[in-house]
Short mmCIF file of C-alpha atoms in Angstrom, two decimals:
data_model
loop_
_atom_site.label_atom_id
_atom_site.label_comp_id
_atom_site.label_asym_id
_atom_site.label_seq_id
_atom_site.Cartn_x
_atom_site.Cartn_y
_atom_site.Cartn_z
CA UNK A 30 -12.40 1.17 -13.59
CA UNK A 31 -11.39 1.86 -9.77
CA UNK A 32 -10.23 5.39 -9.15
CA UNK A 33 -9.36 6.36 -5.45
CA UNK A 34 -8.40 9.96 -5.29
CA UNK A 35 -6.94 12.62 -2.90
CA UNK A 36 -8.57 15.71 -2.38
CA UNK A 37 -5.12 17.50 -1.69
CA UNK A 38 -2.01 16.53 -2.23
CA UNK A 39 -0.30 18.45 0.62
CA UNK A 40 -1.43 19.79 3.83
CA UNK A 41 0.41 21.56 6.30
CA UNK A 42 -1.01 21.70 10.04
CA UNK A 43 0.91 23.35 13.23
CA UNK A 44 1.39 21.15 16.28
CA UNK A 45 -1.63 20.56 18.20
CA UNK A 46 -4.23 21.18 15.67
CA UNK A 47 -6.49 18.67 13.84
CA UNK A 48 -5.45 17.31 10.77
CA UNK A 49 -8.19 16.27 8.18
CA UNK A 50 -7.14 14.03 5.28
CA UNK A 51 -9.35 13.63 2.24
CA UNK A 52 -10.33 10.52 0.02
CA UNK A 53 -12.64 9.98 -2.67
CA UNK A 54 -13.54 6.56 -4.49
CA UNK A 55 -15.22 5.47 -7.45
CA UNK A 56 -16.87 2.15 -6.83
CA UNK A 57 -19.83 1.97 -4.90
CA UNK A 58 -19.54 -2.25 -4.11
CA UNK A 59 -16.46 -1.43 -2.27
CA UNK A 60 -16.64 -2.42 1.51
CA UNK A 61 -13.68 -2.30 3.23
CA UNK A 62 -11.39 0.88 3.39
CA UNK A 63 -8.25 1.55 5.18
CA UNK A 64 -5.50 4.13 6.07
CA UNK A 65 -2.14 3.69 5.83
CA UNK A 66 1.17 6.25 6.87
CA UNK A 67 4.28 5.76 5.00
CA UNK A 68 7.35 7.86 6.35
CA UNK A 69 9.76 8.84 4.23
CA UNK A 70 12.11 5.37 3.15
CA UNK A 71 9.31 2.65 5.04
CA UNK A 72 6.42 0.56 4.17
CA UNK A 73 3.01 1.56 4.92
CA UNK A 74 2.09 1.28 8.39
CA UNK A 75 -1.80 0.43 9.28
CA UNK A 76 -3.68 2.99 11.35
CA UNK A 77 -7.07 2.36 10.96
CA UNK A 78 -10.16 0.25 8.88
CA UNK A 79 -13.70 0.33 8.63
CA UNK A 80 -16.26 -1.38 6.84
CA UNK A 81 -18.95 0.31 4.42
CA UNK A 82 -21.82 -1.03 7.25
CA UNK A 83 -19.83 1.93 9.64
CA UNK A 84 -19.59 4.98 9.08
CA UNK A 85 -17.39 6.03 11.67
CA UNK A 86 -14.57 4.45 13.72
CA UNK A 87 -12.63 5.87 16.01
CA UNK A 88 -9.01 4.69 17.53
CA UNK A 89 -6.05 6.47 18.95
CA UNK A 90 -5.76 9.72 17.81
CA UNK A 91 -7.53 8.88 14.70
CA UNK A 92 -11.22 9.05 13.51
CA UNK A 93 -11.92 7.41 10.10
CA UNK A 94 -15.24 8.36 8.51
CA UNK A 95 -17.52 6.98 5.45
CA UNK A 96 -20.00 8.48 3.82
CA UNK A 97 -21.08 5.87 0.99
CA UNK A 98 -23.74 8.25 -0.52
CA UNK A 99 -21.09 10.66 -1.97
CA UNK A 100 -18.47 7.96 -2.07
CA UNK A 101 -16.03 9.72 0.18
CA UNK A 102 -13.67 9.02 3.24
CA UNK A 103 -11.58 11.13 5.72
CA UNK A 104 -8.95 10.54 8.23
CA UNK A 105 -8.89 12.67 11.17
CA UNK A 106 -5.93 13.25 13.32
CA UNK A 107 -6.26 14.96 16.66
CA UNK A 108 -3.46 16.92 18.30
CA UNK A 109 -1.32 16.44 15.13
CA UNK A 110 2.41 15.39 16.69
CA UNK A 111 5.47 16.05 14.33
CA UNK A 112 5.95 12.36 14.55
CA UNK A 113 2.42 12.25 12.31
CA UNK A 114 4.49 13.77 9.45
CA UNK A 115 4.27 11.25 6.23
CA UNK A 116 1.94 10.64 3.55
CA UNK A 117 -1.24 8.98 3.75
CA UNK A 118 -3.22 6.78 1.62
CA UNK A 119 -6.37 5.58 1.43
CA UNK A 120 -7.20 2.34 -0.07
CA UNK A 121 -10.60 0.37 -0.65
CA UNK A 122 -11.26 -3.32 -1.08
CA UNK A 123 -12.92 -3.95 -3.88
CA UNK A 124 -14.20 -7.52 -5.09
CA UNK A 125 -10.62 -8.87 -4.69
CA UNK A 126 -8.51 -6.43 -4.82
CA UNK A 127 -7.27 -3.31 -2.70
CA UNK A 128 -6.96 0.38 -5.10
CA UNK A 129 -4.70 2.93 -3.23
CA UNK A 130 -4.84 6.46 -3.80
CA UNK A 131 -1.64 8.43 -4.48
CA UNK A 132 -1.26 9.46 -1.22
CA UNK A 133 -1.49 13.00 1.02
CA UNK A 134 1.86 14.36 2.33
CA UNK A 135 1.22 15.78 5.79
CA UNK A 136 4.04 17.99 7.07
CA UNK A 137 3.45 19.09 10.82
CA UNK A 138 4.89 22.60 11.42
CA UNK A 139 6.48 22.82 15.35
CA UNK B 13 6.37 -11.06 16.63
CA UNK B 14 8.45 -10.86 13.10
CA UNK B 15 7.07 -8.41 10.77
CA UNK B 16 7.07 -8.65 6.90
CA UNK B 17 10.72 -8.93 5.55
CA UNK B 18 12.10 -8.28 2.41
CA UNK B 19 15.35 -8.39 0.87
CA UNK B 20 17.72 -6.69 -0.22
CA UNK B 21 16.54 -3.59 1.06
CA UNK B 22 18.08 -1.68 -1.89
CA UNK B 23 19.38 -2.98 -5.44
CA UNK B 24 21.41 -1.35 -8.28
CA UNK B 25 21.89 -3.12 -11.46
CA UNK B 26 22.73 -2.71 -15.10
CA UNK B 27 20.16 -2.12 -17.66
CA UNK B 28 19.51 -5.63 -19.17
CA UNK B 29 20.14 -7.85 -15.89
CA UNK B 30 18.08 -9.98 -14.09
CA UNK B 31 16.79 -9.25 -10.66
CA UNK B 32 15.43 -11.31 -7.99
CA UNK B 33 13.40 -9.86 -5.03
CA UNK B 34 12.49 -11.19 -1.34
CA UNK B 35 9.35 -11.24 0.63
CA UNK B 36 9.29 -12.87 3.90
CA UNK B 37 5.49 -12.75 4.77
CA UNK B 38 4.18 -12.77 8.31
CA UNK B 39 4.06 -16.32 9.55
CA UNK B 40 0.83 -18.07 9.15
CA UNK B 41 -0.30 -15.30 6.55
CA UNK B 42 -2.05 -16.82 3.72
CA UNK B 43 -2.43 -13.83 1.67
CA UNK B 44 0.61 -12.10 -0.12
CA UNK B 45 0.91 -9.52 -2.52
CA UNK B 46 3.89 -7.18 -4.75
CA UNK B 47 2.90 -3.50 -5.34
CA UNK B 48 5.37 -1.10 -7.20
CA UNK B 49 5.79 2.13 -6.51
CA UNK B 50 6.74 4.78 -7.95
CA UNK B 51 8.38 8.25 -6.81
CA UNK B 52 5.72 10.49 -5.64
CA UNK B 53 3.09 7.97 -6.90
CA UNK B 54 0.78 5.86 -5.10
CA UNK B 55 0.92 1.68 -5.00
CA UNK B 56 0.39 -0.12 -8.34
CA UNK B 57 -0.69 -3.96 -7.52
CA UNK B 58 1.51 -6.68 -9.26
CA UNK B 59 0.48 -10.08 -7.95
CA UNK B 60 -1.37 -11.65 -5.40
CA UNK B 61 -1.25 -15.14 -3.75
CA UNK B 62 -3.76 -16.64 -1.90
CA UNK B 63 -2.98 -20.03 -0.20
CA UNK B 64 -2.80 -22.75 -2.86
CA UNK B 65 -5.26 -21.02 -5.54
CA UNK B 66 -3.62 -19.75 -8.89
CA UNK B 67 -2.22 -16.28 -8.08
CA UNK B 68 -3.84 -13.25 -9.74
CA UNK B 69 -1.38 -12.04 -11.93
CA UNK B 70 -3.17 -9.30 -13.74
CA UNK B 71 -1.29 -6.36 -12.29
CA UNK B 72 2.27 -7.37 -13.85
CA UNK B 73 3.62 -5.06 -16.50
CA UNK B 74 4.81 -7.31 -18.73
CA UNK B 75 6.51 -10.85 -19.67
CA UNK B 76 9.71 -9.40 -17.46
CA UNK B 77 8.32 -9.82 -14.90
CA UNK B 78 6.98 -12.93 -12.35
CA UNK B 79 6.66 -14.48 -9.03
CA UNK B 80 6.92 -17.57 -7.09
CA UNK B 81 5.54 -18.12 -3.37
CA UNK B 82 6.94 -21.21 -2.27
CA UNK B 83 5.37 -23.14 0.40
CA UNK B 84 3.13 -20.87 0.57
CA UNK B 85 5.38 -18.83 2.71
CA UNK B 86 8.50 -16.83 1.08
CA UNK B 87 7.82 -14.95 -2.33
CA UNK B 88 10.50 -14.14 -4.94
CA UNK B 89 9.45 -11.48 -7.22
CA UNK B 90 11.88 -11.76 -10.46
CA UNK B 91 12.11 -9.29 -13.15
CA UNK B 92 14.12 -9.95 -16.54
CA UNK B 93 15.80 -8.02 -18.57
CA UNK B 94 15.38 -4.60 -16.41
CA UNK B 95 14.66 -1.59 -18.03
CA UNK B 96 15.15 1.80 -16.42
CA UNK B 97 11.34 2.12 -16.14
CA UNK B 98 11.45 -0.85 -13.72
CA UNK B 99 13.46 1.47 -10.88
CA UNK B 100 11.02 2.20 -8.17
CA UNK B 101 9.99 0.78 -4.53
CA UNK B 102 8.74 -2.62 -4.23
CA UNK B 103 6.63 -3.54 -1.63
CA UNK B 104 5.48 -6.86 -0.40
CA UNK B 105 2.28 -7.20 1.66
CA UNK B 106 0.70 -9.89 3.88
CA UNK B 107 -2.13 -10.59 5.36
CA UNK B 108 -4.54 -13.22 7.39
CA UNK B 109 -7.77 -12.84 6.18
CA UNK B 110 -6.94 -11.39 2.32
CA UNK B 111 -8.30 -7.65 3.54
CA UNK B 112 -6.06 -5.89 6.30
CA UNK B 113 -2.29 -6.25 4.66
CA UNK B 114 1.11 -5.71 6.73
CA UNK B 115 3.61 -4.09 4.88
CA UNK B 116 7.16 -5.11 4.36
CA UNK B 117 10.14 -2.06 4.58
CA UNK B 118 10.34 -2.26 0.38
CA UNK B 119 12.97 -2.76 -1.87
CA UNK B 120 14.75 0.42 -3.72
CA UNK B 121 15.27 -0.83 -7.44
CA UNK B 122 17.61 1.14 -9.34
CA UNK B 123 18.54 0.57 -13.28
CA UNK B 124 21.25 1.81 -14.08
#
């Protein structure tokens, strides 16, 4: 079956510095990936997509990266912002059907 | 515009009652799907809708539980007979094209 994994499940960062989030997957048919944040007591919020024909996209702040051969994505957050603090998952869009990882808590140290 | 709505935003009830959940999807949304989750766990699919096909129902738990979409707009998400296993957050997504999903606020279910 689908597995889509965290590399850690914490990370603190101090203000300012670049925050890099970890995700691994299983399947290698999978083609669409995204990122969500969830703050504590909301839904998950969007923040970025890319499709396994990319394998980088950038947007605000963020930079999402794929590297199909070894099956692994990353988030990257530039000048990390207290207001970043949440957890993050990763999801992938397999066949029909999106598998989310457990999620990455980031906690952004003033 | 309006976001993804659900209601109530938090439920307690006694173990053995019968629960109904909300989703307001986006407007126009085709797409809509229920994901539990769990404390400190990530999102476990339960259902997904797509237009007027059959939903794919292969994520729900058990018998307890099902889930309407009439209209093809507003979901109800029922669950029968709770159990204290049932208490976690559930979410309702939707979403235009079946692949990027907006996320409603959740639903707190507590058994008591």
């Amino acid at each position: 079956g689908e597995s889509v994994g965290l590399h850690l499940p914490t990370l603190s960062v101090q203000e300012g510095d670049n925050s890099i989030i970890n995700c691994a997957y299983s399947n290698s048919a999978s083609d669409y990936f995204i990122w969500y944040k969830q703050e504590s007591g909301k839904g998950p919020q969007f923040i970025i997509d890319i499709r396994s024909n990319m394998d980088k996209r950038q947007g605000q702040r963020v930079t999402v990266l794929l590297n199909k051969t070894v099956k692994h994505l990353s988030l990257q957050i530039a000048a990390t912002q207290p207001g970043d603090s949440a957890v993050y998952f990763c999801a992938n869009f397999t066949g029909n059907q999106f598998y989310f990882g457990t999620g990455t808590s980031l906690t952004v140290i003033p | 515009g309006a976001g993804v709505s659900q209601s109530p935003s938090n439920k307690v009830t006694e173990k053995g009652k019968d629960v109904e959940l909300r989703c307001d999807p986006i407007s126009g949304h085709t797409a809509l799907y229920w994901y539990r989750q769990s404390l400190g766990q990530g999102l476990e699919f339960l259902i997904y809708f797509q237009g007027n096909s059959a939903p794919d129902k292969s994520g729900l738990p058990s018998d307890r539980f099902s889930a309407e979409r009439t209209g093809g707009s507003v979901s109800t998400l029922t669950i029968q007979r709770t159990q204290q296993e049932d208490s976690a957050v559930y979410l309702c997504a939707s979403s235009l094209d079946g692949a990027k999903q907006y996320f409603g606020p959740g639903t707190r279910l507590t058994v008591t």
